Coordinates of N, CA and C in Angstrom, one line a residue:
Q1 N -0.3 0.1 -21.6 CA -1.4 -0.2 -20.0 C -0.6 0.1 -19.1
A2 N -1.5 1.4 -18.2 CA -1.0 1.6 -16.9 C -0.6 0.6 -15.8
Q3 N 0.1 0.9 -15.4 CA 0.6 -0.3 -14.0 C 0.9 0.7 -13.2
F4 N 0.9 -0.5 -11.9 CA 1.4 -0.4 -10.6 C 2.4 -1.2 -10.0
V5 N 3.7 -0.8 -9.6 CA 4.8 -1.0 -9.6 C 5.2 -1.0 -8.0
E6 N 5.1 -1.9 -7.3 CA 5.8 -1.7 -5.9 C 7.0 -2.3 -5.8
S7 N 7.5 -1.8 -4.7 CA 8.7 -2.2 -4.2 C 9.4 -2.1 -2.9
G8 N 9.9 -2.3 -2.0 CA 10.4 -1.9 -0.5 C 10.6 -2.7 0.5
G9 N 9.8 -3.8 -0.3 CA 9.5 -4.7 1.3 C 11.0 -5.4 1.4
G10 N 10.9 -6.3 2.4 CA 12.0 -7.3 2.7 C 11.8 -7.6 3.9
L11 N 12.9 -8.5 4.6 CA 12.9 -8.9 6.3 C 13.2 -8.1 6.8
V12 N 13.1 -7.9 8.0 CA 13.2 -6.9 9.1 C 12.4 -7.2 10.3
Q13 N 13.4 -7.6 11.2 CA 12.9 -7.8 12.5 C 11.8 -7.3 13.0
P14 N 11.0 -7.5 14.2 CA 9.9 -6.8 15.0 C 10.2 -5.9 15.4
G15 N 9.3 -4.7 15.2 CA 9.6 -3.7 15.9 C 10.5 -2.5 14.6
G16 N 11.0 -3.1 13.6 CA 11.7 -2.5 12.6 C 10.7 -1.8 12.1
S17 N 11.1 -1.2 10.8 CA 10.4 -0.2 9.8 C 10.9 -0.5 8.2
L18 N 10.2 0.0 7.7 CA 9.7 -0.2 6.1 C 9.1 1.0 5.1
E19 N 10.0 0.9 4.3 CA 8.8 2.0 3.4 C 8.5 1.5 2.4
L20 N 7.4 1.5 2.1 CA 7.2 0.9 0.5 C 7.2 2.0 0.0
S21 N 7.2 1.5 -1.7 CA 6.5 2.4 -3.0 C 6.4 2.0 -3.7
C22 N 4.9 3.0 -4.4 CA 4.1 3.0 -5.4 C 4.2 3.3 -6.8
A23 N 5.1 2.9 -7.8 CA 5.1 3.9 -8.9 C 4.0 3.3 -9.8
Y24 N 3.2 4.3 -10.5 CA 1.8 4.4 -11.3 C 2.4 5.0 -12.7
S25 N 2.4 4.0 -13.5 CA 2.9 4.5 -15.3 C 1.8 5.1 -15.8
G26 N 0.4 5.4 -15.1 CA -0.7 5.9 -16.3 C -0.4 7.1 -15.6
S27 N -1.9 8.3 -16.2 CA -1.8 9.6 -16.6 C -3.5 9.3 -15.3
S28 N -3.5 11.0 -14.9 CA -4.4 11.3 -14.2 C -4.1 10.9 -12.3
F29 N -2.8 10.7 -12.2 CA -2.8 9.8 -11.1 C -3.4 10.7 -10.0
N30 N -3.1 11.8 -10.3 CA -3.7 13.2 -8.7 C -5.5 13.0 -8.7
M31 N -5.9 12.1 -10.1 CA -7.5 12.2 -9.6 C -8.4 11.4 -8.7
F32 N -7.0 10.0 -8.3 CA -7.5 9.1 -8.0 C -7.5 9.1 -6.2
T33 N -8.2 8.7 -5.9 CA -7.9 8.0 -4.4 C -7.2 6.8 -4.5
M34 N -6.0 6.8 -3.8 CA -4.8 5.6 -4.1 C -4.9 4.9 -2.9
A35 N -4.8 3.4 -2.4 CA -4.7 2.6 -1.3 C -4.1 1.4 -1.7
W36 N -3.3 1.2 -0.4 CA -2.5 0.0 -0.1 C -3.8 -0.7 0.3
Y37 N -3.2 -2.3 -0.1 CA -3.9 -3.7 0.5 C -2.5 -4.6 0.7
R38 N -3.3 -5.7 1.5 CA -1.7 -6.9 1.8 C -2.9 -8.1 1.9
Q39 N -2.0 -8.9 1.7 CA -2.5 -10.1 0.9 C -1.8 -11.2 1.6
T40 N -2.4 -12.2 2.6 CA -1.3 -13.6 2.9 C -1.8 -14.6 2.5
P41 N -1.3 -15.7 2.1 CA -1.5 -17.0 1.2 C -2.7 -18.0 2.0
G42 N -3.4 -17.8 1.2 CA -4.9 -18.4 1.3 C -6.2 -17.6 2.1
N43 N -6.0 -16.2 1.7 CA -6.8 -15.3 2.7 C -6.5 -14.2 1.5
Q44 N -8.0 -13.4 1.4 CA -8.3 -12.5 0.5 C -7.7 -11.0 0.5
R45 N -7.7 -10.5 0.1 CA -6.6 -9.1 0.1 C -7.4 -8.0 0.6
E46 N -6.8 -7.5 1.6 CA -7.5 -6.7 2.8 C -7.0 -5.0 2.4
W47 N -8.1 -4.0 2.4 CA -7.7 -2.4 2.6 C -6.7 -2.6 3.9
V48 N -5.5 -1.8 3.4 CA -5.1 -1.8 4.8 C -4.9 0.5 5.1
A49 N -4.7 0.9 3.7 CA -4.8 2.5 4.1 C -5.4 2.9 2.6
S50 N -5.7 4.2 2.8 CA -6.3 5.1 1.9 C -5.7 6.5 1.4
I51 N -5.5 7.1 0.6 CA -5.2 8.7 0.9 C -6.3 9.2 -0.5
S52 N -7.0 10.1 -0.2 CA -7.8 10.4 -0.9 C -6.8 11.6 -1.8
R53 N -7.6 12.1 -3.0 CA -7.3 13.3 -4.4 C -7.2 14.6 -3.0
G54 N -7.7 15.1 -2.1 CA -7.0 16.2 -1.6 C -6.0 15.7 -0.7
G55 N -5.6 14.4 -0.2 CA -4.7 14.5 0.7 C -5.7 13.8 2.3
S56 N -6.6 13.4 2.2 CA -6.7 13.2 3.7 C -6.9 11.3 3.6
T57 N -6.4 11.1 4.8 CA -6.1 9.5 5.1 C -6.9 9.2 5.9
N58 N -6.9 7.7 5.8 CA -7.9 6.8 6.2 C -7.3 5.6 6.5
H59 N -6.8 4.9 7.8 CA -5.5 3.7 8.0 C -7.0 2.7 8.9
K60 N -6.4 1.2 8.3 CA -7.4 0.2 9.2 C -6.8 0.2 10.5
D61 N -7.5 0.0 11.3 CA -7.5 -0.3 13.2 C -6.0 -0.5 13.1
F62 N -5.9 -1.8 12.7 CA -4.6 -2.7 13.0 C -3.7 -2.2 12.5
V63 N -3.4 -0.7 12.0 CA -2.2 -0.3 11.2 C -2.0 0.7 12.1
R64 N -3.0 1.4 12.3 CA -3.2 3.1 12.7 C -2.3 3.2 14.2
G65 N -1.4 4.5 13.5 CA -0.5 4.9 14.3 C 0.9 4.1 14.6
R66 N 0.7 3.3 13.7 CA 1.9 2.0 13.0 C 2.3 3.0 11.9
F67 N 1.5 2.5 10.6 CA 1.5 3.2 9.3 C 0.9 4.3 8.9
T68 N 1.9 4.9 7.7 CA 1.2 5.9 7.5 C 1.3 5.7 5.5
I69 N 0.1 6.2 5.4 CA 0.3 6.2 3.6 C 0.0 8.3 3.1
S70 N 1.3 8.2 2.4 CA 1.4 9.5 1.3 C 1.6 9.0 -0.1
K71 N 1.9 10.4 -0.7 CA 2.3 10.0 -1.7 C 2.4 11.4 -2.4
D72 N 3.2 11.4 -3.8 CA 3.3 12.7 -4.2 C 3.1 12.9 -5.4
N73 N 1.9 13.5 -6.5 CA 0.9 13.4 -7.4 C 2.1 14.1 -8.5
A74 N 3.0 14.7 -8.2 CA 4.3 15.1 -8.9 C 4.8 13.9 -9.9
K75 N 5.0 13.2 -8.8 CA 6.0 11.3 -9.2 C 5.6 10.5 -9.7
K76 N 4.1 10.5 -9.4 CA 3.2 9.5 -9.4 C 3.8 8.6 -9.0
M77 N 3.9 8.7 -7.7 CA 4.1 7.5 -6.0 C 3.5 7.9 -5.3
G78 N 3.2 6.5 -4.7 CA 2.6 6.3 -3.8 C 3.7 5.7 -2.6
Y79 N 3.2 6.1 -1.3 CA 4.0 5.0 0.0 C 3.5 4.6 1.1
L80 N 4.0 3.8 1.9 CA 3.9 3.5 3.0 C 4.5 3.2 3.8
Q81 N 4.9 3.8 4.8 CA 5.5 3.9 5.7 C 5.3 3.1 7.2
M82 N 6.0 2.2 7.5 CA 5.3 1.5 7.9 C 6.2 1.3 9.1
N83 N 6.2 1.6 11.0 CA 6.5 1.1 12.0 C 6.6 0.7 13.2
S84 N 6.8 -0.2 14.4 CA 6.9 -1.0 14.8 C 6.0 -2.2 14.4
L85 N 6.9 -3.0 13.2 CA 6.1 -3.8 12.5 C 6.3 -5.4 13.5
K86 N 5.0 -5.9 12.9 CA 4.6 -7.0 13.9 C 4.9 -8.0 13.1
A87 N 4.9 -9.4 13.6 CA 4.9 -10.7 12.7 C 3.6 -10.9 12.0
E88 N 2.6 -10.1 12.5 CA 1.1 -10.4 11.4 C 1.5 -9.7 10.5
D89 N 2.4 -8.6 10.0 CA 2.1 -7.7 9.0 C 3.4 -8.2 8.1
T90 N 3.6 -9.6 8.3 CA 4.4 -10.3 7.5 C 3.3 -10.6 5.8
A91 N 3.3 -9.9 5.0 CA 2.6 -10.0 3.8 C 3.0 -9.5 2.7
G92 N 2.2 -9.6 1.5 CA 1.9 -9.2 0.1 C 1.7 -7.9 0.0
Y93 N 2.0 -6.9 0.0 CA 1.5 -5.7 0.0 C 1.3 -4.6 -1.7
Y94 N 0.0 -4.1 -1.9 CA 0.0 -4.1 -3.6 C -0.8 -2.9 -3.4
C95 N -0.2 -1.4 -3.9 CA -1.2 -0.3 -4.2 C -2.1 -0.4 -5.2
H96 N -3.2 0.4 -5.2 CA -4.2 0.2 -6.2 C -5.3 1.3 -6.1
F97 N -5.9 2.0 -7.4 CA -7.1 2.9 -7.1 C -8.2 1.9 -6.1
P98 N -8.8 2.1 -5.2 CA -10.1 1.6 -5.2 C -11.4 1.5 -6.3
R99 N -11.5 0.2 -6.6 CA -12.8 -0.2 -6.9 C -12.2 0.5 -8.8
S100 N -11.0 0.1 -9.4 CA -10.6 0.3 -10.4 C -10.2 -0.9 -10.9
L101 N -10.6 -0.9 -12.7 CA -10.5 -2.1 -13.1 C -9.0 -2.2 -13.4
K102 N -8.4 -1.8 -13.1 CA -7.0 -1.7 -14.0 C -6.1 -2.5 -13.5
P103 N -5.0 -3.5 -14.0 CA -4.6 -4.3 -13.3 C -3.3 -4.2 -12.3
W104 N -3.4 -5.6 -11.5 CA -2.7 -5.1 -10.7 C -1.4 -5.5 -10.3
G105 N -0.8 -4.7 -9.7 CA 0.7 -5.0 -10.0 C 1.4 -6.5 -8.9
Q106 N 2.4 -6.5 -9.5 CA 3.2 -7.7 -8.5 C 3.4 -7.9 -7.0
G107 N 3.1 -6.3 -6.7 CA 3.2 -6.1 -4.9 C 4.7 -6.6 -4.3
T108 N 4.3 -6.3 -3.4 CA 5.9 -6.6 -2.5 C 5.6 -6.5 -1.2
R109 N 6.8 -8.2 -1.2 CA 6.7 -8.3 0.7 C 7.2 -8.1 1.3
D110 N 6.8 -8.1 2.7 CA 7.6 -8.0 4.1 C 7.2 -9.5 4.6
T111 N 8.2 -9.4 5.3 CA 8.7 -10.3 6.1 C 9.1 -10.1 7.7
V112 N 8.7 -9.9 8.6 CA 8.6 -9.6 9.6 C 8.9 -10.7 10.9
A113 N 10.0 -10.8 11.3 CA 10.8 -12.1 11.9 C 11.8 -12.0 12.8
S114 N 12.6 -12.8 13.6 CA 13.4 -12.6 14.4 C 14.7 -12.9 13.5

């Protein structure tokens, strides 16, 4: 079954950067819009950014100008470059295809703290 595997999280100081990666093991990666989501304990998963089949991107207001979503169709990989990180960016981050019924991956966690 197709899987999403996220990686790249870690501990970073405020103002620092991380790049998250998403590996997709299924087929037709290039046919889907891909998105990143994040979740903190006790809260629902929220959408962060998405990139369409054609490469158009959209970012949530609270990350616009700091985060950049991208993808490599040939490698079936998605990325989320996160700059100027803030404590409130601390969360588990997940990649997925919006409205897809495919199972979610384990996510990768980033912690922004001094």
